Short mmCIF file of C-alpha atoms in Angstrom, two decimals:
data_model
loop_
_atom_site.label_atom_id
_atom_site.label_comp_id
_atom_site.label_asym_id
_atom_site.label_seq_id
_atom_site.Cartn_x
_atom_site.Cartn_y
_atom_site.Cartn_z
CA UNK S 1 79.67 76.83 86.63
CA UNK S 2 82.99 77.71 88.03
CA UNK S 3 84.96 74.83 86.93
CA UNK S 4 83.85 75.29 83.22
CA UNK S 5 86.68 76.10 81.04
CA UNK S 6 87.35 79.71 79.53
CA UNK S 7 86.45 79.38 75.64
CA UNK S 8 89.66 81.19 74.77
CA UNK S 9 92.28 78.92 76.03
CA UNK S 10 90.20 75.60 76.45
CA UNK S 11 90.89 73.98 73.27
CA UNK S 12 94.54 75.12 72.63
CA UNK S 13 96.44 71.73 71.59
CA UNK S 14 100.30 70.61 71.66
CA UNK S 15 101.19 72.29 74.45
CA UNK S 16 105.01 71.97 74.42
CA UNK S 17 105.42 72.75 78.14
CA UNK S 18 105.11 69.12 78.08
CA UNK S 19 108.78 68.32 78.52
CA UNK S 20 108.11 64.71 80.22
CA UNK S 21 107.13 63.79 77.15
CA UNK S 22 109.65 64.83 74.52
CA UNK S 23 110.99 61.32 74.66
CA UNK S 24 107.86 60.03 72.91
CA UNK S 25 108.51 59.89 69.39
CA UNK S 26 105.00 60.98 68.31
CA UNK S 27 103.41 59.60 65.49
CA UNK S 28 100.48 61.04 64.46
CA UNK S 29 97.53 57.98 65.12
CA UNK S 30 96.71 59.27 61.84
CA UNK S 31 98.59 57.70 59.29
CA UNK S 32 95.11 56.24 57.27
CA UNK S 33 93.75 54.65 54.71
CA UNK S 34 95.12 57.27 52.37
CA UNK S 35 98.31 56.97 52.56
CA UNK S 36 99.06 54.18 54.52
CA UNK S 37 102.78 53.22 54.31
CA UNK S 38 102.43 49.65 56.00
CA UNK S 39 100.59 46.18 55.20
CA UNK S 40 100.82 43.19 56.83
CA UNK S 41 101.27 42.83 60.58
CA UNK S 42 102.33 46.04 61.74
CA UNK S 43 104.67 45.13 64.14
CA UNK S 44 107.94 44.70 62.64
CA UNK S 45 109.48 47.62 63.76
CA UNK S 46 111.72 47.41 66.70
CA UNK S 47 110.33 48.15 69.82
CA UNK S 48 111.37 49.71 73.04
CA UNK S 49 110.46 48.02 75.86
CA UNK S 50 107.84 49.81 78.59
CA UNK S 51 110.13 49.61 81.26
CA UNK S 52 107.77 48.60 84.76
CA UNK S 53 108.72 51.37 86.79
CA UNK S 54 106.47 51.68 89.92
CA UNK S 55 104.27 54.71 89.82
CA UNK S 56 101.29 56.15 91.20
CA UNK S 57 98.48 58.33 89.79
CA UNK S 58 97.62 62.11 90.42
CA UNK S 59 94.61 62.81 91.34
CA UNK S 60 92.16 63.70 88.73
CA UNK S 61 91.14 67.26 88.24
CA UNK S 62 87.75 67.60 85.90
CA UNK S 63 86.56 69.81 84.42
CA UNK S 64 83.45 69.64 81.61
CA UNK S 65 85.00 70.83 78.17
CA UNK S 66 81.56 70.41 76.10
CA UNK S 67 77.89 69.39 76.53
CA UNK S 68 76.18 67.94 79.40
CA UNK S 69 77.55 65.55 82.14
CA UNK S 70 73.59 63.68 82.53
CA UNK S 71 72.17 61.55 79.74
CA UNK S 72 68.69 62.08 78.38
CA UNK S 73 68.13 59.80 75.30
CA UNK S 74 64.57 60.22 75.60
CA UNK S 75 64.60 63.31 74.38
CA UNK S 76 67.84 64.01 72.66
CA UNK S 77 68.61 67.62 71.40
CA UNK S 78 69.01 69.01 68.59
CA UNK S 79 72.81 68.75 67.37
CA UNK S 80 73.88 72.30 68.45
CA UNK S 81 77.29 73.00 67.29
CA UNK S 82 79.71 76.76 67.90
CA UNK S 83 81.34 77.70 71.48
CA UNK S 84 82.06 74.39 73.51
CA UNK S 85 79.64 75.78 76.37
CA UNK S 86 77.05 75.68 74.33
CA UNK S 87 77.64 72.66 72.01
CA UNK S 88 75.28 70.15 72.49
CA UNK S 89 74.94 66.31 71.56
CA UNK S 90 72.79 63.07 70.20
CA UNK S 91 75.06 60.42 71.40
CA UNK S 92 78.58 60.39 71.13
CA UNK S 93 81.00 57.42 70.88
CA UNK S 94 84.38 58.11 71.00
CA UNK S 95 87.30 60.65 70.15
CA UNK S 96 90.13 60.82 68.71
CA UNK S 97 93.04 63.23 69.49
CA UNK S 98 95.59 64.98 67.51
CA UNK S 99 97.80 67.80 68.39
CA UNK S 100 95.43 70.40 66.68
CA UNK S 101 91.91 69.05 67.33
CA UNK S 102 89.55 66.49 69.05
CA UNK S 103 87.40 64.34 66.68
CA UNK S 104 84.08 62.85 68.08
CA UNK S 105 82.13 60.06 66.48
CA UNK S 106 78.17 61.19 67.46
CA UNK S 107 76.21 58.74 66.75
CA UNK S 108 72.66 59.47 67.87
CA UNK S 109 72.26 55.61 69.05
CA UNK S 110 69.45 55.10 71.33
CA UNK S 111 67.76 58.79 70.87
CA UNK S 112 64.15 57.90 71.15
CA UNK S 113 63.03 60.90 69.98
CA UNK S 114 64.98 60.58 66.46
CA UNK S 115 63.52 62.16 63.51
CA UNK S 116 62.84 59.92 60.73
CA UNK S 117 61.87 61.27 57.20
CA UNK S 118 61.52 58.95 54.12
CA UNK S 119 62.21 55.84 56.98
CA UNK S 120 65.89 57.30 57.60
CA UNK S 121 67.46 59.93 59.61
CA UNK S 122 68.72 63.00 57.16
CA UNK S 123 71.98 64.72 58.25
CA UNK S 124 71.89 67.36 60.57
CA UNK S 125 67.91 66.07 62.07
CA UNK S 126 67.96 64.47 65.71
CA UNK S 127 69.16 61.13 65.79
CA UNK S 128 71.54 61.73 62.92
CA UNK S 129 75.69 60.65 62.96
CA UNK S 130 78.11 63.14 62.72
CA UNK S 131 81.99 63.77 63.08
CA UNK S 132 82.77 66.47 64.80
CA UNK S 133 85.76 68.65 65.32
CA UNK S 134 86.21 70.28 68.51
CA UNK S 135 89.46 73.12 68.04
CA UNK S 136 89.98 76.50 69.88
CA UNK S 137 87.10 76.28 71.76
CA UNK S 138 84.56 75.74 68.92
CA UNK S 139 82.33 72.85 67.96
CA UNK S 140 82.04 72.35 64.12
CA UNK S 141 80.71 69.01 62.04
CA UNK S 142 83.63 67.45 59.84
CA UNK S 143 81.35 64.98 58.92
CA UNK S 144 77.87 64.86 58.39
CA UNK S 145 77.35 61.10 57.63
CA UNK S 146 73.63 59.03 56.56
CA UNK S 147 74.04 60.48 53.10
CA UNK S 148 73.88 57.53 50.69
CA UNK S 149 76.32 56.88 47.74
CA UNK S 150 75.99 53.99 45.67
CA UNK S 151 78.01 50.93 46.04
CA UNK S 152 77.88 47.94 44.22
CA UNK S 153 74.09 49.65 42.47
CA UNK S 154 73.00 49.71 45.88
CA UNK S 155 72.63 53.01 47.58
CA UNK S 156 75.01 52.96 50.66
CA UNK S 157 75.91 55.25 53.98
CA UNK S 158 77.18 55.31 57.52
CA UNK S 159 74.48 54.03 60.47
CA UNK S 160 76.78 54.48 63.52
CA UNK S 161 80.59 55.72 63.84
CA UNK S 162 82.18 53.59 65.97
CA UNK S 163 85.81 55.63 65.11
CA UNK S 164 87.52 58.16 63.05
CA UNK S 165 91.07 58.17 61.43
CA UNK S 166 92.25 61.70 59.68
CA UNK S 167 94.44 61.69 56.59
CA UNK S 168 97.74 63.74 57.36
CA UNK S 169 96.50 67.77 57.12
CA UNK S 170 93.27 67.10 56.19
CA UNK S 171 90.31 67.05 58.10
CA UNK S 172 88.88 64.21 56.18
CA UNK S 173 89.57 60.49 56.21
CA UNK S 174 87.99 56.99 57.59
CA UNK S 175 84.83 56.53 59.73
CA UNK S 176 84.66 53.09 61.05
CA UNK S 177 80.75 51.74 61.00
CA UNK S 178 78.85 49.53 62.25
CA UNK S 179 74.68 48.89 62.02
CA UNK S 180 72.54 45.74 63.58
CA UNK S 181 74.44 45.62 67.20
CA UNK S 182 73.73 47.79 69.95
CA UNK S 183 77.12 49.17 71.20
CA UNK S 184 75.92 49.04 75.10
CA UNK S 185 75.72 45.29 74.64
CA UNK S 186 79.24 44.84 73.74
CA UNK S 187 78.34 45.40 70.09
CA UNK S 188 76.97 41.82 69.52
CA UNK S 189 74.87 41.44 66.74
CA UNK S 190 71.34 41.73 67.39
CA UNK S 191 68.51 40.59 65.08
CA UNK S 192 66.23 42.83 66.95
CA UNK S 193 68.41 45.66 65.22
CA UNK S 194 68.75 44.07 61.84
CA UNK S 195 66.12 46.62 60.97
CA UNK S 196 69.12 49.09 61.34
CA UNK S 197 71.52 47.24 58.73
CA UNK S 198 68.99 47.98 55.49
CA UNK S 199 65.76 50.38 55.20
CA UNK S 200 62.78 51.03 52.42
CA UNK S 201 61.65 54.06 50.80
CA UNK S 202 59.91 55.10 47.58
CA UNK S 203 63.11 55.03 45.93
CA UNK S 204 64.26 51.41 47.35
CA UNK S 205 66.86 49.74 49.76
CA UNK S 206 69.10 52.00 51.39
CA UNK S 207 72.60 49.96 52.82
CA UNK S 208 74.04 50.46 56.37
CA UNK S 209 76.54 48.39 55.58
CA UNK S 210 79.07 47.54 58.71
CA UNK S 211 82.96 48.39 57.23
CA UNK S 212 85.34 50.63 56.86
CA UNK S 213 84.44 54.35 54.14
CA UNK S 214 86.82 57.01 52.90
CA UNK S 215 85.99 60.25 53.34
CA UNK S 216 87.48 62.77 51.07
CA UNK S 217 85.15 65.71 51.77
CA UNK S 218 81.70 66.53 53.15
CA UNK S 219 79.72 66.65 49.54
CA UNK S 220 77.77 64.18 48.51
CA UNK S 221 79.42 61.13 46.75
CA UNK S 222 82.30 62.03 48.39
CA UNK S 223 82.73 58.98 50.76
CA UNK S 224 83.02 55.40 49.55
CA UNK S 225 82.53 51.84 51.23
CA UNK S 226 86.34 50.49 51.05
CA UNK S 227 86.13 47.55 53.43
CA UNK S 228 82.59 45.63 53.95
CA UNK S 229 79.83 44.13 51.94
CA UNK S 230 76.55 45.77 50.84
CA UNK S 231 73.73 43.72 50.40
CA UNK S 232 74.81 40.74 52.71
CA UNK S 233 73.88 39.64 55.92
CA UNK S 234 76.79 40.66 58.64
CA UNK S 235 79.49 38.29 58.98
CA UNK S 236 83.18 37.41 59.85
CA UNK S 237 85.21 37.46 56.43
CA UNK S 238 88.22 37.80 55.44
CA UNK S 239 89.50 39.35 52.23
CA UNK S 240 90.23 42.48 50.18
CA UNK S 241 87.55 45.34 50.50
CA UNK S 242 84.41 45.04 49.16
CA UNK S 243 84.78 41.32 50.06
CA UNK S 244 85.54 41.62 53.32
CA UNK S 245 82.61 41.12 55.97
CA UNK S 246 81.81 42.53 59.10
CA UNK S 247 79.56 42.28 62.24
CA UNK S 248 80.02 44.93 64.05
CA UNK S 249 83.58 46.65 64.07
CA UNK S 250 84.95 49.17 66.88
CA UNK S 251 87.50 50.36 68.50
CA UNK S 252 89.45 51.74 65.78
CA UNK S 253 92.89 52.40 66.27
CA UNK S 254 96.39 53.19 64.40
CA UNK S 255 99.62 51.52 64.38
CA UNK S 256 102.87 53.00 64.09
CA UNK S 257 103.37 51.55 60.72
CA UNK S 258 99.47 52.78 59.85
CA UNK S 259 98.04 49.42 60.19
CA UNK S 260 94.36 49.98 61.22
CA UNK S 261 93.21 47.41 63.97
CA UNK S 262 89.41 46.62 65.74
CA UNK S 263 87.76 44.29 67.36
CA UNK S 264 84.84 42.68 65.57
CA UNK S 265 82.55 39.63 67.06
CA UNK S 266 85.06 39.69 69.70
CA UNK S 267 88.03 38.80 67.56
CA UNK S 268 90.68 41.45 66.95
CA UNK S 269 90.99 42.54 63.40
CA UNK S 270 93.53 44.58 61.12
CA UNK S 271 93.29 46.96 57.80
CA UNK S 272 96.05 47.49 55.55
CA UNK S 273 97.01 50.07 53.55
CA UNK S 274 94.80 48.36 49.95
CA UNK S 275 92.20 46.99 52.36
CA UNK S 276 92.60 43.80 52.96
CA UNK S 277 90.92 42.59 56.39
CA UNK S 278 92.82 39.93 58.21
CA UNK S 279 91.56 38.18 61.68
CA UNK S 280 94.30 37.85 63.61
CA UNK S 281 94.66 34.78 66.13
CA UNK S 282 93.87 35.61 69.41
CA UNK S 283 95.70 32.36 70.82
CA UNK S 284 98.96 33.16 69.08
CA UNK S 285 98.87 36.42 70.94
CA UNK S 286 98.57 34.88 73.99
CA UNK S 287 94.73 35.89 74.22
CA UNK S 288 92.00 33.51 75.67
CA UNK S 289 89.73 35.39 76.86
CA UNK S 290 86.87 38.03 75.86
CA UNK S 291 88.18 41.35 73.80
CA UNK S 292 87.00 44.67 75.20
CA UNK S 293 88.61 47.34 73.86
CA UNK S 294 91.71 48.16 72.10
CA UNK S 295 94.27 51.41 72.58
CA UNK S 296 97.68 52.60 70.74
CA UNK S 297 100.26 54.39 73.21
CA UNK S 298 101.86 57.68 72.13
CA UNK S 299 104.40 55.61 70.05
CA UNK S 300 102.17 53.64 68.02
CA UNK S 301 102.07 50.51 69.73
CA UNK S 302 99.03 48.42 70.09
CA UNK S 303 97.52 47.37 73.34
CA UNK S 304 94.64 45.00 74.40
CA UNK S 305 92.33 44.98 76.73
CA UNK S 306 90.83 41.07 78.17
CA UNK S 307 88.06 40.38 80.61
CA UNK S 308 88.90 36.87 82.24
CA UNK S 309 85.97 37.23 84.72
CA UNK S 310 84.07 39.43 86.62
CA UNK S 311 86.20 41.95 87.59
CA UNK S 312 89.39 40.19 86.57
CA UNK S 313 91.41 41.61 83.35
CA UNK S 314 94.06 41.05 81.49
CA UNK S 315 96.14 44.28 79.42
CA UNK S 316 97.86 42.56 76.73
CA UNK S 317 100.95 44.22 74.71
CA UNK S 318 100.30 42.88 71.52
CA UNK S 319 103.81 44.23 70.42
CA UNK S 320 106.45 41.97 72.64
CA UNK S 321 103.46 39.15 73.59
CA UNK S 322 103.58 40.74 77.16
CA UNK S 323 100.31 40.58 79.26
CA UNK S 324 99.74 42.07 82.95
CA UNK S 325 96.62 40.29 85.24
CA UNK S 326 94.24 42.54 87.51
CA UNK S 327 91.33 42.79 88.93
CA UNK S 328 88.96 45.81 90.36
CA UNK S 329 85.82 46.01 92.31
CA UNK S 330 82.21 46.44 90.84
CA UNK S 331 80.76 50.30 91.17
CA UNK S 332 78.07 48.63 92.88
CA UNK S 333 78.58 45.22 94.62
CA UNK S 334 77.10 42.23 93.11
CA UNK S 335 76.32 44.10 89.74
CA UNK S 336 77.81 42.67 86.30
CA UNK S 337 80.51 45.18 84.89
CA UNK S 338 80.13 46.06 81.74
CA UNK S 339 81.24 48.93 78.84
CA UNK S 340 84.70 48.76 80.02
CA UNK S 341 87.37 50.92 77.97
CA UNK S 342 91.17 51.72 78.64
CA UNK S 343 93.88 54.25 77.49
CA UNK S 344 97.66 53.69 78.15
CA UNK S 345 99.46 56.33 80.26
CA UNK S 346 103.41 56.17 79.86
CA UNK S 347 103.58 52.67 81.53
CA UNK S 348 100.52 52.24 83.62
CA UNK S 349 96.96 52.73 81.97
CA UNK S 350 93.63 53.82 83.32
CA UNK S 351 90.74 51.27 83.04
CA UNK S 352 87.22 52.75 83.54
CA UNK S 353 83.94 50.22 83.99
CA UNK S 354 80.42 50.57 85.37
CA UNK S 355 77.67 48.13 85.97
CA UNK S 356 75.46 46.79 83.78
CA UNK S 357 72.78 49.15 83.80
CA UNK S 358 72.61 51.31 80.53
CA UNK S 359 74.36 54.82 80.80
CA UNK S 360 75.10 53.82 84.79
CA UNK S 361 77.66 55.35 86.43
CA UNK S 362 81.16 54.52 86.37
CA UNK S 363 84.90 53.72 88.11
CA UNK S 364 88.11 54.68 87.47
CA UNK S 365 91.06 52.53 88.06
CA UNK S 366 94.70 52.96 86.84
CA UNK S 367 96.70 49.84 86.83
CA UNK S 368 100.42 50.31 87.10
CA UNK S 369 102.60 48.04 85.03
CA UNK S 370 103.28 45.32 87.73
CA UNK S 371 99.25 45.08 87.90
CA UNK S 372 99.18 47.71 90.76
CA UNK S 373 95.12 49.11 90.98
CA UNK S 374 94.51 52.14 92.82
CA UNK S 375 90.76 53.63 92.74
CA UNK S 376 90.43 57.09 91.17
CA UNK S 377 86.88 57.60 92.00
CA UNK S 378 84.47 56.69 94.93
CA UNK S 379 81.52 54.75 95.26
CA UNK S 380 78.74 57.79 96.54
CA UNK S 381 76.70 58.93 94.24
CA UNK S 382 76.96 62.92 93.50
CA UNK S 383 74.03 65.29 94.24
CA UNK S 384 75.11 67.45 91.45
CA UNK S 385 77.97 68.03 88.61
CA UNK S 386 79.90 69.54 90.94
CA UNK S 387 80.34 67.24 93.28
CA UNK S 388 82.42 65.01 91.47
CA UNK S 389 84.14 67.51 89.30
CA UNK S 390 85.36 68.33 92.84
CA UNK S 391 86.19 65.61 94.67
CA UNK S 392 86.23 63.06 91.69
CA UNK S 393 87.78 60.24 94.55
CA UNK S 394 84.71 60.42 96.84
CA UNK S 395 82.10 60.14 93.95
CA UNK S 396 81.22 57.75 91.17
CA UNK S 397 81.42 59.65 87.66
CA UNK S 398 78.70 60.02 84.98
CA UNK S 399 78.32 57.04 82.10
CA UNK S 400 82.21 57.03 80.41
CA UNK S 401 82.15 55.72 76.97
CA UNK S 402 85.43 56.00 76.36
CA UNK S 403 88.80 57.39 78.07
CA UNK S 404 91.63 58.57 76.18
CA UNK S 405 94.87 59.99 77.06
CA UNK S 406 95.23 62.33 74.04
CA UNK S 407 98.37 63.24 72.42
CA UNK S 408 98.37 66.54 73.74
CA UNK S 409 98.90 65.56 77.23
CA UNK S 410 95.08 65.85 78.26
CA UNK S 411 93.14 63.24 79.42
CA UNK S 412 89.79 62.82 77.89
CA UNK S 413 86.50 61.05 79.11
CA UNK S 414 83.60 61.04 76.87
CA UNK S 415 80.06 60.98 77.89
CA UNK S 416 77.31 60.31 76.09
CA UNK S 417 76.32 63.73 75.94
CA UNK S 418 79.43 65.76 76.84
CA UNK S 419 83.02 65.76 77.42
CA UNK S 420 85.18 65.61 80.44
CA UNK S 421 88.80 66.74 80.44
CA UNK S 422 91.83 66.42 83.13
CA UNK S 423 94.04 68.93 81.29
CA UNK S 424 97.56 67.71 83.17
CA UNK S 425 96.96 64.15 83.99
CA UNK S 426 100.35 62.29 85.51
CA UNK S 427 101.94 59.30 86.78
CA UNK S 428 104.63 59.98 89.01
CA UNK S 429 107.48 58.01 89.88
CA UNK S 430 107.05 56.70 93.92
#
């Protein structure tokens, strides 16, 4: 395909030609659970302003970094790591971009095909979670996660990655996790998927507890269940670690300070550095409405995504209480939007949502900072890949499960069986 990337130079991070951005003070979104320098509310720290400065969007340019731009859960592959032309995926979830390397959450949700032995799926077996690490052009597994350690006498592991934090230079660190919710309904719990939160073997109950682990290598017994309860139904509580409980927590992101935040049951949610789990109150941040998704800019600040209504949104700056109102179109008219997810640009950010169809195709919007929305992507439906990575503003775009505009200056979408990239993404001044 001749927009496919050339392995050599496709995955080369930090490049420093990027001279708009010097002025962002970078911290690393990685400043985790080990080694975590803040508690508390995590925004103390002064804050600059984002200045609303009219601007409009380039166009995108696509191109597809790794796997496959269609979805085919029925028959999911086997996970296929090495050369990102060749790489191929269960289900992925999310990434997370530093300056030397992509992290993807793969969870194998919804493979139908999975490969169960002993009533759970073994590492490295269709259907099976993984982190990976994508890094000069090469696919490799960080993380192979469903191996159980015991917590509280109960044997525990990872069901789905819903996010991944690294500890500074190390390629280990926190995987975010979450069980009996089905992530394509907004990750509400689900007693039709309790069946996912605990399983039976000859050897007993095996724990998918939803919470927070720490990683500190890829052997087993090397991760632990820091934030969560084992052996308890899901639920909203409060408290330090192992008494905390969860539903279903996503959306993990990093504050400046190192605070972790999430949304969980639609509330949003913070981790301190000794892991204590505090709800924070959505009305005293000047948030009514339903959470969607959460994002931290390039300089650590934490941002919030709302849905008022259909179509209408609300991007709330949880850092100086300031909120912007907007509203965009449905992919296809009439049709419930759904899986929406966000990343902030400098001072606009780019929205993407599709209807309510599972793995349906989706819209781009970005939304300037006065609550400007310009489409980045049509409404026809492409005859092949490379129709849209062509002419991404005449065509609808494969199912996004989440956008990110990575610290390296590329923007990322990921499918659920691939990865887009726009490697020079701007907003530029009118």
């Amino acid at each position: 395909m001749q927009n496919k990337i050339n392995p050599t130079k496709s995955m080369t991070y930090g490049f420093m030609q990027q001279s708009r951005k010097v002025l962002i003070k970078l911290v690393e979104v990685s400043l985790l659970a080990v080694g975590i320098t803040a508690c508390g509310g995590g925004n103390d720290a002064p804050i600059d302003p984002i200045e609303p400065n009219p601007t409009k969007p380039s166009p995108l340019k696509l191109e597809l970094l790794t796997g496959a731009s269609t979805v085919n859960l029925e028959q999911c592959e086997e996970p296929m790591n090495g050369p990102v032309e060749t790489a191929r995926f269960n289900r992925l979830m999310r990434a997370t971009v530093y300056q030397d390397a992509i992290y993807l959450a793969e969870t194998g949700e919804g493979c139908e095909n999975t490969v169960y032995n002993q009533l759970w799926v073994r590492p490295g077996e269709i259907g099976a979670s993984r982190i990976l690490q994508l890094s000069n052009g090469t696919v490799e597994t960080t993380l192979e996660l469903g191996g159980a350690v015991t917590t509280m006498g109960r044997p525990t592991a990872v069901r789905f990655p819903s996010g991944f934090a690294r500890s500074a230079g190390s390629p280990t660190g926190v995987v975010l996790s979450y069980s009996a919710a089905n992530s394509d309904k907004d990750f509400t719990a689900d007693m039709d998927w309790m069946q996912r939160y605990s399983e039976w073997n000859n050897q007993g109950w095996k724990m998918f507890p939803p919470g927070l682990f720490n990683f500190r290598g890829d052997l087993p017994g090397s991760h632990d269940l820091v934030a969560g309860r084992t052996g308890e139904l899901p639920a909203l509580i409060d408290g330090s670690g192992l008494e905390a409980g969860f539903v279903a927590p996503h959306d993990l992101e990093v504050d400046v300070q190192g605070l972790f935040y999430l949304i969980d049951d639609g509330r949003i949610r913070t981790i301190d550095n000794d892991y204590n789990v505090k709800t924070l109150d959505s009305v005293a941040l000047g948030i009514t409405a339903k959470i969607k998704a959460l994002d931290a800019d390039h300089q650590g600040r934490i941002h919030a995504l709302t849905k008022q209504a259909q179509g209408q949104y609300t991007w709330h700056r949880l850092a100086d209480g300031s909120s912007v109102n907007f509203t965009v179109p449905s992919p296809v008219e009439g049709d419930t939007l759904t899986a929406e997810t966000f990343t902030i640009i400098d001072d606009a950010i780019l929205i993407s949502v599709r209807e309510s169809t599972p793995y349906s195709s989706s819209r781009i919007f970005h939304v300037s900072a006065k609550g400007e929305v310009t489409a980045m992507t049509g409404t026809q439906t492409a005859s092949t890949e490379q129709d849209f990575l062509d002419n991404s503003a005449q065509y609808l775009l494969p199912a996004i499960q989440h956008i990110e505009y990575g610290v390296d200056g590329h923007l990322y979408l990921v499918l659920p069986q691939g990865v887009l990239i726009d490697r020079d993404y701007s907003v530029m001044s009118k």
